[in-house]
Amino acid sequence: MKTLLTTAAALSLAASAALAQDVIRMGTEGAYPPYNFINDAGDVDGFEIELGNELCTRAELTCEWVTNDWDSIIPNLVSSNYDTIMAGMSITDERDEVIDFTQDYYPPTESAYVATSEDADWETGVVAGQAATIQAAHVAEGDAALIEFATPEETVAAVRNGEADAVFADYDYLKPLVDASGGELVFVGEPVPLGDGIGMGLRESDTELKETFDAAITSMKEDGTLNEMLVKWFGEDIGQY
Amino acid sequence: MPDCTDPASLEGLAWLACYLTTGKHMAFYGAFGTVLLLLAVTAPAALAFGFGGASLARSRIAPLAWIGKGYIAIVRGVPDIAFFLFFVIALDQAFEWARHQIRCGHWDQPIWQGNDFVVCPQAKLPLSTADQWIHEVYGFALAVLTFAIVFGAFAANVLYGAMRAVPRAQIETGHAYGMTEAQVFRRIVVPQMWVYALPGLSNLWMVLIKATPLLFLLGVEDIVYWARELGGTKTPQFTSYPHGDWRMWYFLGLLVFYLAFTRVSEVVLARVTARLTRGQATLAGEAQRKRAAA
């Protein structure tokens, strides 16, 4: 009986200790600079990584990053294999039915078309997009023919090798690529505002964690640190809070 | 070894030497080990599943035979990608559900909350407090198990056919000597079936070698993931080594690796076949005997 009691006490101690130092596992894609990518050292890096780490510090949580394929990023969240998604994921009604979002930490984005020449037919031609994104959904609604790819890299490659007339993606993802292409890639058409900004995705049942992160995001918006981070990663033209 | 602190100032071979030794490339080289380890563990595991499935399928007890045949038919029929996307999640949930029943008596919330699957913290696999390497080992183990189940079903079908290919006369002779069913299986069927199974099994091995890119669906970063990641266009803002779309070169490297690996496999399999053929009542076994006698 005595051993039973001590075991029970040890167990309950272990349980409370486990809760106190619980690790929040943060899911990301690691293939979408400047939001998230793998740096030269092989670690995750980018706007969302820096932001996520700061949010965890403010919320006094221990956080660990996990990379996951974009296609299965939501199923693995609801199955509790990690606890949050920070992967440049726009807040949309469709996704909101399955998971919850914090308030946006990145203002509603503009998406843009990029092609190899100014007169590319982005309106009725073939347009590349990453599968299961708001951009792909937007193209599918229009007159252009959509071809989908699993990764953002492939959507741009499709334009370079002529498979698609244009690629439609986040302006901020495309901009560094256009800048570095030396005139090979150009923006075409007008930017299109899409989505309700980017937020952190969480399980719908995880209301407490959502409130914690919401509070941390609010505090970063209020003291201006979020704006500094946005400018650091996206340049002066970025929308701010 | 050149000084890699400022790669922009380097050129030619010095640049390349620095580029190829970044932490990211080291992870890429490490992934070759991951793939080889996966194959080394999965192949025997799949063979074990296959042997079990085939033995069940030829059982005289109807429910056992149904289980064996059901396993073979269902797993062979489900597309790999669907299997790898959803089965692993289901498997992980099954483990956690079982642990939840044992460990979380005090837990008053439902496990299923809408779309969400939530077990108590003590039932998590691995615990969320566990080190990162434990999570990786667990992911790897799930991958091995999933591969073993999928390839085991194909192996089961091959072995089932091979068991039936053992000449009937041999089995009847065994019975005539008074051996039990189990003895016949152990002493006559199993030793002789391998030579019939080998062509099918070697096909499976070749397919398994090339199926490893499915690993990334399971969260294990394999060589194809790294080749795609490293070869992708890199702009100067996010790396010290900007370059264009180099995926072709990385995939060319992978092509060489896979070709070399499958070639080695072919040589080894040819030797195993020759060894297993010795003394068998097959055409090849007969030819071997005649050559030796001549």
Short mmCIF file of N, CA and C in Angstrom, two decimals, chain B residues 94-228:
data_model
loop_
_atom_site.label_atom_id
_atom_site.label_comp_id
_atom_site.label_asym_id
_atom_site.label_seq_id
_atom_site.Cartn_x
_atom_site.Cartn_y
_atom_site.Cartn_z
N ALA B 94 -4.25 5.44 -33.13
CA ALA B 94 -4.62 4.18 -32.48
C ALA B 94 -3.72 3.93 -31.27
N PHE B 95 -2.41 4.16 -31.43
CA PHE B 95 -1.48 3.99 -30.30
C PHE B 95 -1.85 4.93 -29.16
N GLU B 96 -2.10 6.19 -29.51
CA GLU B 96 -2.37 7.18 -28.47
C GLU B 96 -3.71 6.89 -27.79
N TRP B 97 -4.67 6.41 -28.58
CA TRP B 97 -5.97 6.07 -28.02
C TRP B 97 -5.81 4.96 -26.97
N ALA B 98 -5.01 3.94 -27.33
CA ALA B 98 -4.79 2.82 -26.41
C ALA B 98 -4.11 3.31 -25.13
N ARG B 99 -3.09 4.14 -25.27
CA ARG B 99 -2.40 4.66 -24.09
C ARG B 99 -3.33 5.53 -23.25
N HIS B 100 -4.22 6.24 -23.95
CA HIS B 100 -5.17 7.09 -23.24
C HIS B 100 -6.07 6.25 -22.33
N GLN B 101 -6.54 5.11 -22.86
CA GLN B 101 -7.42 4.24 -22.08
C GLN B 101 -6.73 3.74 -20.82
N ILE B 102 -5.42 3.51 -20.93
CA ILE B 102 -4.69 2.95 -19.80
C ILE B 102 -4.29 4.03 -18.79
N ARG B 103 -3.84 5.16 -19.30
CA ARG B 103 -3.17 6.12 -18.42
C ARG B 103 -4.03 7.28 -17.95
N CYS B 104 -5.18 7.50 -18.58
CA CYS B 104 -5.86 8.76 -18.33
C CYS B 104 -7.25 8.57 -17.73
N GLY B 105 -7.32 7.84 -16.64
CA GLY B 105 -8.61 7.61 -16.00
C GLY B 105 -9.28 8.89 -15.53
N HIS B 106 -8.46 9.87 -15.14
CA HIS B 106 -9.00 11.10 -14.57
C HIS B 106 -9.48 12.08 -15.64
N TRP B 107 -9.21 11.78 -16.89
CA TRP B 107 -9.46 12.72 -17.98
C TRP B 107 -10.95 12.79 -18.28
N ASP B 108 -11.56 13.97 -18.21
CA ASP B 108 -13.01 14.04 -18.38
C ASP B 108 -13.44 14.56 -19.75
N GLN B 109 -12.48 14.93 -20.59
CA GLN B 109 -12.87 15.46 -21.89
C GLN B 109 -12.91 14.36 -22.95
N PRO B 110 -13.75 14.52 -23.97
CA PRO B 110 -13.78 13.52 -25.03
C PRO B 110 -12.49 13.55 -25.86
N ILE B 111 -12.12 12.41 -26.44
CA ILE B 111 -10.91 12.36 -27.26
C ILE B 111 -11.16 13.08 -28.58
N TRP B 112 -12.37 12.86 -29.12
CA TRP B 112 -12.70 13.53 -30.36
C TRP B 112 -13.49 14.79 -30.07
N GLN B 113 -12.93 15.93 -30.40
CA GLN B 113 -13.64 17.19 -30.22
C GLN B 113 -13.77 17.83 -31.60
N GLY B 114 -14.91 17.56 -32.26
CA GLY B 114 -15.05 18.02 -33.63
C GLY B 114 -14.03 17.29 -34.49
N ASN B 115 -13.17 18.04 -35.20
CA ASN B 115 -12.13 17.44 -36.02
C ASN B 115 -10.93 17.01 -35.20
N ASP B 116 -10.87 17.51 -33.97
CA ASP B 116 -9.63 17.39 -33.23
C ASP B 116 -9.52 16.07 -32.49
N PHE B 117 -8.32 15.53 -32.53
CA PHE B 117 -8.01 14.32 -31.79
C PHE B 117 -7.11 14.73 -30.64
N VAL B 118 -7.67 14.71 -29.41
CA VAL B 118 -6.90 15.19 -28.26
C VAL B 118 -6.91 14.15 -27.16
N VAL B 119 -5.72 13.62 -26.83
CA VAL B 119 -5.61 12.72 -25.69
C VAL B 119 -4.94 13.48 -24.55
N CYS B 120 -4.95 12.91 -23.36
CA CYS B 120 -4.33 13.60 -22.23
C CYS B 120 -2.82 13.65 -22.45
N PRO B 121 -2.13 14.63 -21.84
CA PRO B 121 -0.69 14.82 -22.11
C PRO B 121 0.13 13.58 -21.83
N GLN B 122 -0.29 12.76 -20.86
CA GLN B 122 0.52 11.57 -20.52
C GLN B 122 0.40 10.49 -21.58
N ALA B 123 -0.61 10.59 -22.44
CA ALA B 123 -0.82 9.54 -23.44
C ALA B 123 -0.18 9.88 -24.78
N LYS B 124 0.34 11.10 -24.88
CA LYS B 124 0.95 11.52 -26.14
C LYS B 124 2.13 10.61 -26.49
N LEU B 125 2.27 10.35 -27.77
CA LEU B 125 3.38 9.54 -28.23
C LEU B 125 4.15 10.30 -29.29
N PRO B 126 5.41 10.63 -29.10
CA PRO B 126 6.08 10.65 -27.81
C PRO B 126 5.53 11.79 -26.97
N LEU B 127 5.85 11.83 -25.70
CA LEU B 127 5.40 12.93 -24.85
C LEU B 127 5.88 14.25 -25.45
N SER B 128 5.06 15.29 -25.31
CA SER B 128 5.49 16.54 -25.95
C SER B 128 6.70 17.15 -25.24
N THR B 129 7.04 16.60 -24.05
CA THR B 129 8.25 17.09 -23.38
C THR B 129 9.49 16.37 -23.88
N ALA B 130 9.30 15.32 -24.67
CA ALA B 130 10.44 14.51 -25.09
C ALA B 130 11.37 15.31 -26.01
N ASP B 131 12.62 14.89 -26.04
CA ASP B 131 13.60 15.56 -26.90
C ASP B 131 13.22 15.39 -28.36
N GLN B 132 13.76 16.28 -29.18
CA GLN B 132 13.45 16.25 -30.60
C GLN B 132 13.86 14.91 -31.23
N TRP B 133 15.01 14.37 -30.80
CA TRP B 133 15.47 13.13 -31.44
C TRP B 133 14.51 11.98 -31.18
N ILE B 134 13.82 12.01 -30.03
CA ILE B 134 12.84 10.95 -29.76
C ILE B 134 11.68 11.04 -30.74
N HIS B 135 11.24 12.29 -31.00
CA HIS B 135 10.19 12.49 -32.00
C HIS B 135 10.63 11.96 -33.35
N GLU B 136 11.90 12.20 -33.68
CA GLU B 136 12.38 11.76 -34.99
C GLU B 136 12.47 10.25 -35.07
N VAL B 137 12.94 9.63 -33.97
CA VAL B 137 13.02 8.17 -33.95
C VAL B 137 11.62 7.57 -34.05
N TYR B 138 10.67 8.17 -33.34
CA TYR B 138 9.29 7.68 -33.39
C TYR B 138 8.73 7.79 -34.81
N GLY B 139 8.98 8.94 -35.44
CA GLY B 139 8.52 9.13 -36.83
C GLY B 139 9.13 8.08 -37.74
N PHE B 140 10.41 7.81 -37.53
CA PHE B 140 11.12 6.82 -38.33
C PHE B 140 10.52 5.43 -38.10
N ALA B 141 10.22 5.12 -36.84
CA ALA B 141 9.65 3.81 -36.52
C ALA B 141 8.27 3.65 -37.18
N LEU B 142 7.47 4.73 -37.15
CA LEU B 142 6.17 4.67 -37.82
C LEU B 142 6.36 4.43 -39.31
N ALA B 143 7.38 5.08 -39.86
CA ALA B 143 7.65 4.91 -41.30
C ALA B 143 8.00 3.46 -41.59
N VAL B 144 8.87 2.88 -40.78
CA VAL B 144 9.28 1.48 -40.98
C VAL B 144 8.05 0.57 -40.91
N LEU B 145 7.22 0.80 -39.90
CA LEU B 145 6.04 -0.05 -39.72
C LEU B 145 5.10 0.06 -40.92
N THR B 146 4.88 1.29 -41.39
CA THR B 146 3.99 1.49 -42.53
C THR B 146 4.55 0.83 -43.79
N PHE B 147 5.84 1.06 -44.03
CA PHE B 147 6.47 0.41 -45.19
C PHE B 147 6.37 -1.11 -45.07
N ALA B 148 6.60 -1.63 -43.85
CA ALA B 148 6.58 -3.07 -43.65
C ALA B 148 5.19 -3.63 -43.93
N ILE B 149 4.16 -2.91 -43.51
CA ILE B 149 2.79 -3.39 -43.74
C ILE B 149 2.47 -3.39 -45.23
N VAL B 150 2.83 -2.27 -45.91
CA VAL B 150 2.52 -2.17 -47.34
C VAL B 150 3.30 -3.22 -48.13
N PHE B 151 4.62 -3.24 -47.94
CA PHE B 151 5.41 -4.16 -48.74
C PHE B 151 5.22 -5.59 -48.26
N GLY B 152 4.84 -5.75 -46.99
CA GLY B 152 4.55 -7.07 -46.48
C GLY B 152 3.38 -7.72 -47.21
N ALA B 153 2.38 -6.91 -47.59
CA ALA B 153 1.22 -7.46 -48.30
C ALA B 153 1.64 -8.00 -49.67
N PHE B 154 2.51 -7.25 -50.34
CA PHE B 154 2.99 -7.73 -51.65
C PHE B 154 3.86 -8.97 -51.46
N ALA B 155 4.72 -8.92 -50.44
CA ALA B 155 5.59 -10.08 -50.16
C ALA B 155 4.74 -11.30 -49.80
N ALA B 156 3.64 -11.08 -49.07
CA ALA B 156 2.77 -12.18 -48.68
C ALA B 156 2.20 -12.86 -49.92
N ASN B 157 1.82 -12.04 -50.89
CA ASN B 157 1.26 -12.61 -52.12
C ASN B 157 2.31 -13.44 -52.86
N VAL B 158 3.54 -12.91 -52.89
CA VAL B 158 4.63 -13.63 -53.56
C VAL B 158 4.90 -14.95 -52.84
N LEU B 159 4.99 -14.89 -51.52
CA LEU B 159 5.32 -16.10 -50.75
C LEU B 159 4.18 -17.12 -50.81
N TYR B 160 2.94 -16.62 -50.81
CA TYR B 160 1.78 -17.51 -50.92
C TYR B 160 1.87 -18.31 -52.22
N GLY B 161 2.19 -17.61 -53.30
CA GLY B 161 2.37 -18.29 -54.59
C GLY B 161 3.53 -19.26 -54.53
N ALA B 162 4.63 -18.85 -53.89
CA ALA B 162 5.83 -19.68 -53.84
C ALA B 162 5.56 -20.96 -53.04
N MET B 163 4.78 -20.84 -51.94
CA MET B 163 4.47 -22.02 -51.13
C MET B 163 3.67 -23.03 -51.94
N ARG B 164 2.80 -22.49 -52.79
CA ARG B 164 1.99 -23.39 -53.62
C ARG B 164 2.76 -23.98 -54.78
N ALA B 165 3.93 -23.35 -55.10
CA ALA B 165 4.70 -23.82 -56.24
C ALA B 165 5.60 -25.00 -55.86
N VAL B 166 5.79 -25.22 -54.58
CA VAL B 166 6.61 -26.36 -54.15
C VAL B 166 5.91 -27.65 -54.64
N PRO B 167 6.67 -28.51 -55.37
CA PRO B 167 6.03 -29.68 -56.00
C PRO B 167 5.19 -30.50 -55.01
N ARG B 168 3.99 -30.83 -55.44
CA ARG B 168 3.03 -31.56 -54.61
C ARG B 168 3.63 -32.89 -54.14
N ALA B 169 4.40 -33.52 -55.04
CA ALA B 169 4.96 -34.85 -54.73
C ALA B 169 5.86 -34.78 -53.50
N GLN B 170 6.59 -33.68 -53.36
CA GLN B 170 7.49 -33.53 -52.22
C GLN B 170 6.70 -33.51 -50.93
N ILE B 171 5.60 -32.75 -50.96
CA ILE B 171 4.79 -32.63 -49.74
C ILE B 171 4.16 -33.98 -49.39
N GLU B 172 3.66 -34.67 -50.41
CA GLU B 172 3.02 -35.98 -50.16
C GLU B 172 4.03 -36.98 -49.64
N THR B 173 5.28 -36.89 -50.14
CA THR B 173 6.32 -37.78 -49.62
C THR B 173 6.54 -37.53 -48.14
N GLY B 174 6.56 -36.26 -47.79
CA GLY B 174 6.72 -35.90 -46.38
C GLY B 174 5.63 -36.53 -45.52
N HIS B 175 4.36 -36.41 -46.01
CA HIS B 175 3.24 -37.01 -45.27
C HIS B 175 3.43 -38.52 -45.16
N ALA B 176 3.90 -39.12 -46.28
CA ALA B 176 4.06 -40.57 -46.31
C ALA B 176 5.08 -41.03 -45.29
N TYR B 177 6.07 -40.15 -44.98
CA TYR B 177 7.06 -40.49 -43.96
C TYR B 177 6.53 -40.28 -42.56
N GLY B 178 5.28 -39.83 -42.46
CA GLY B 178 4.66 -39.66 -41.15
C GLY B 178 4.88 -38.31 -40.52
N MET B 179 5.34 -37.32 -41.31
CA MET B 179 5.51 -35.98 -40.74
C MET B 179 4.15 -35.33 -40.51
N THR B 180 4.10 -34.47 -39.49
CA THR B 180 2.87 -33.72 -39.25
C THR B 180 2.82 -32.55 -40.24
N GLU B 181 1.65 -31.90 -40.26
CA GLU B 181 1.46 -30.74 -41.16
C GLU B 181 2.55 -29.69 -40.90
N ALA B 182 2.80 -29.41 -39.60
CA ALA B 182 3.79 -28.39 -39.23
C ALA B 182 5.19 -28.81 -39.67
N GLN B 183 5.50 -30.08 -39.51
CA GLN B 183 6.83 -30.57 -39.91
C GLN B 183 7.02 -30.45 -41.42
N VAL B 184 5.97 -30.82 -42.17
CA VAL B 184 6.05 -30.70 -43.62
C VAL B 184 6.31 -29.25 -44.01
N PHE B 185 5.57 -28.34 -43.34
CA PHE B 185 5.72 -26.91 -43.64
C PHE B 185 7.14 -26.46 -43.36
N ARG B 186 7.65 -26.88 -42.18
CA ARG B 186 8.96 -26.40 -41.75
C ARG B 186 10.09 -27.03 -42.54
N ARG B 187 9.99 -28.35 -42.80
CA ARG B 187 11.14 -29.07 -43.37
C ARG B 187 11.10 -29.14 -44.89
N ILE B 188 9.91 -29.01 -45.48
CA ILE B 188 9.82 -29.21 -46.93
C ILE B 188 9.38 -27.95 -47.67
N VAL B 189 8.30 -27.33 -47.20
CA VAL B 189 7.77 -26.17 -47.93
C VAL B 189 8.70 -24.96 -47.80
N VAL B 190 9.00 -24.57 -46.57
CA VAL B 190 9.78 -23.34 -46.36
C VAL B 190 11.17 -23.38 -47.00
N PRO B 191 11.95 -24.47 -46.81
CA PRO B 191 13.28 -24.45 -47.43
C PRO B 191 13.23 -24.39 -48.96
N GLN B 192 12.15 -24.90 -49.55
CA GLN B 192 12.14 -24.96 -51.01
C GLN B 192 11.45 -23.79 -51.67
N MET B 193 10.62 -23.04 -50.88
CA MET B 193 9.81 -22.01 -51.53
C MET B 193 10.63 -20.81 -51.97
N TRP B 194 11.81 -20.55 -51.32
CA TRP B 194 12.53 -19.30 -51.57
C TRP B 194 12.93 -19.14 -53.02
N VAL B 195 13.32 -20.26 -53.65
CA VAL B 195 13.78 -20.14 -55.03
C VAL B 195 12.63 -19.69 -55.95
N TYR B 196 11.39 -20.08 -55.57
CA TYR B 196 10.24 -19.64 -56.37
C TYR B 196 9.87 -18.19 -56.04
N ALA B 197 10.16 -17.81 -54.78
CA ALA B 197 9.76 -16.47 -54.33
C ALA B 197 10.74 -15.40 -54.78
N LEU B 198 11.99 -15.81 -55.02
CA LEU B 198 13.03 -14.80 -55.20
C LEU B 198 12.79 -13.80 -56.34
N PRO B 199 12.34 -14.24 -57.52
CA PRO B 199 12.11 -13.23 -58.57
C PRO B 199 11.11 -12.16 -58.13
N GLY B 200 10.03 -12.59 -57.49
CA GLY B 200 9.03 -11.64 -57.01
C GLY B 200 9.57 -10.75 -55.91
N LEU B 201 10.32 -11.36 -54.97
CA LEU B 201 10.87 -10.59 -53.87
C LEU B 201 11.91 -9.59 -54.35
N SER B 202 12.70 -9.99 -55.37
CA SER B 202 13.72 -9.05 -55.84
C SER B 202 13.06 -7.86 -56.53
N ASN B 203 11.95 -8.10 -57.20
CA ASN B 203 11.17 -6.98 -57.76
C ASN B 203 10.75 -6.02 -56.65
N LEU B 204 10.23 -6.60 -55.59
CA LEU B 204 9.75 -5.79 -54.47
C LEU B 204 10.88 -4.96 -53.87
N TRP B 205 12.04 -5.59 -53.73
CA TRP B 205 13.21 -4.90 -53.18
C TRP B 205 13.55 -3.68 -54.04
N MET B 206 13.53 -3.88 -55.36
CA MET B 206 13.85 -2.77 -56.26
C MET B 206 12.82 -1.64 -56.12
N VAL B 207 11.56 -2.01 -56.00
CA VAL B 207 10.51 -0.99 -55.85
C VAL B 207 10.67 -0.28 -54.51
N LEU B 208 11.02 -1.05 -53.48
CA LEU B 208 11.19 -0.48 -52.14
C LEU B 208 12.32 0.57 -52.14
N ILE B 209 13.41 0.25 -52.83
CA ILE B 209 14.54 1.19 -52.89
C ILE B 209 14.06 2.54 -53.42
N LYS B 210 13.19 2.47 -54.42
CA LYS B 210 12.77 3.72 -55.07
C LYS B 210 11.55 4.36 -54.41
N ALA B 211 10.99 3.68 -53.41
CA ALA B 211 9.79 4.22 -52.77
C ALA B 211 10.12 5.14 -51.61
N THR B 212 11.42 5.27 -51.28
CA THR B 212 11.78 6.04 -50.08
C THR B 212 11.38 7.51 -50.13
N PRO B 213 11.22 8.15 -51.30
CA PRO B 213 10.77 9.55 -51.27
C PRO B 213 9.42 9.72 -50.56
N LEU B 214 8.65 8.63 -50.44
CA LEU B 214 7.39 8.72 -49.71
C LEU B 214 7.63 9.05 -48.24
N LEU B 215 8.88 8.88 -47.81
CA LEU B 215 9.23 9.17 -46.41
C LEU B 215 8.83 10.56 -45.97
N PHE B 216 8.96 11.54 -46.87
CA PHE B 216 8.69 12.90 -46.43
C PHE B 216 7.23 13.11 -46.09
N LEU B 217 6.36 12.32 -46.72
CA LEU B 217 4.95 12.39 -46.34
C LEU B 217 4.78 11.99 -44.88
N LEU B 218 5.73 11.21 -44.38
CA LEU B 218 5.67 10.76 -42.99
C LEU B 218 6.51 11.66 -42.10
N GLY B 219 7.00 12.77 -42.64
CA GLY B 219 7.76 13.70 -41.82
C GLY B 219 9.22 13.34 -41.67
N VAL B 220 9.69 12.29 -42.36
CA VAL B 220 11.11 11.95 -42.31
C VAL B 220 11.78 12.61 -43.52
N GLU B 221 12.85 13.36 -43.26
CA GLU B 221 13.47 14.10 -44.36
C GLU B 221 14.46 13.20 -45.08
N ASP B 222 14.10 12.76 -46.27
CA ASP B 222 14.94 11.82 -47.01
C ASP B 222 15.75 12.56 -48.07
N ILE B 223 16.50 11.79 -48.88
CA ILE B 223 17.41 12.42 -49.84
C ILE B 223 16.67 13.21 -50.92
N VAL B 224 15.50 12.76 -51.33
CA VAL B 224 14.78 13.48 -52.38
C VAL B 224 14.28 14.83 -51.84
N TYR B 225 13.82 14.83 -50.58
CA TYR B 225 13.41 16.10 -49.96
C TYR B 225 14.57 17.07 -49.96
N TRP B 226 15.74 16.61 -49.52
CA TRP B 226 16.89 17.53 -49.43
C TRP B 226 17.36 17.96 -50.79
N ALA B 227 17.32 17.06 -51.79
CA ALA B 227 17.76 17.43 -53.13
C ALA B 227 16.86 18.54 -53.68
N ARG B 228 15.56 18.41 -53.43
CA ARG B 228 14.61 19.41 -53.91
C ARG B 228 14.83 20.73 -53.18
#
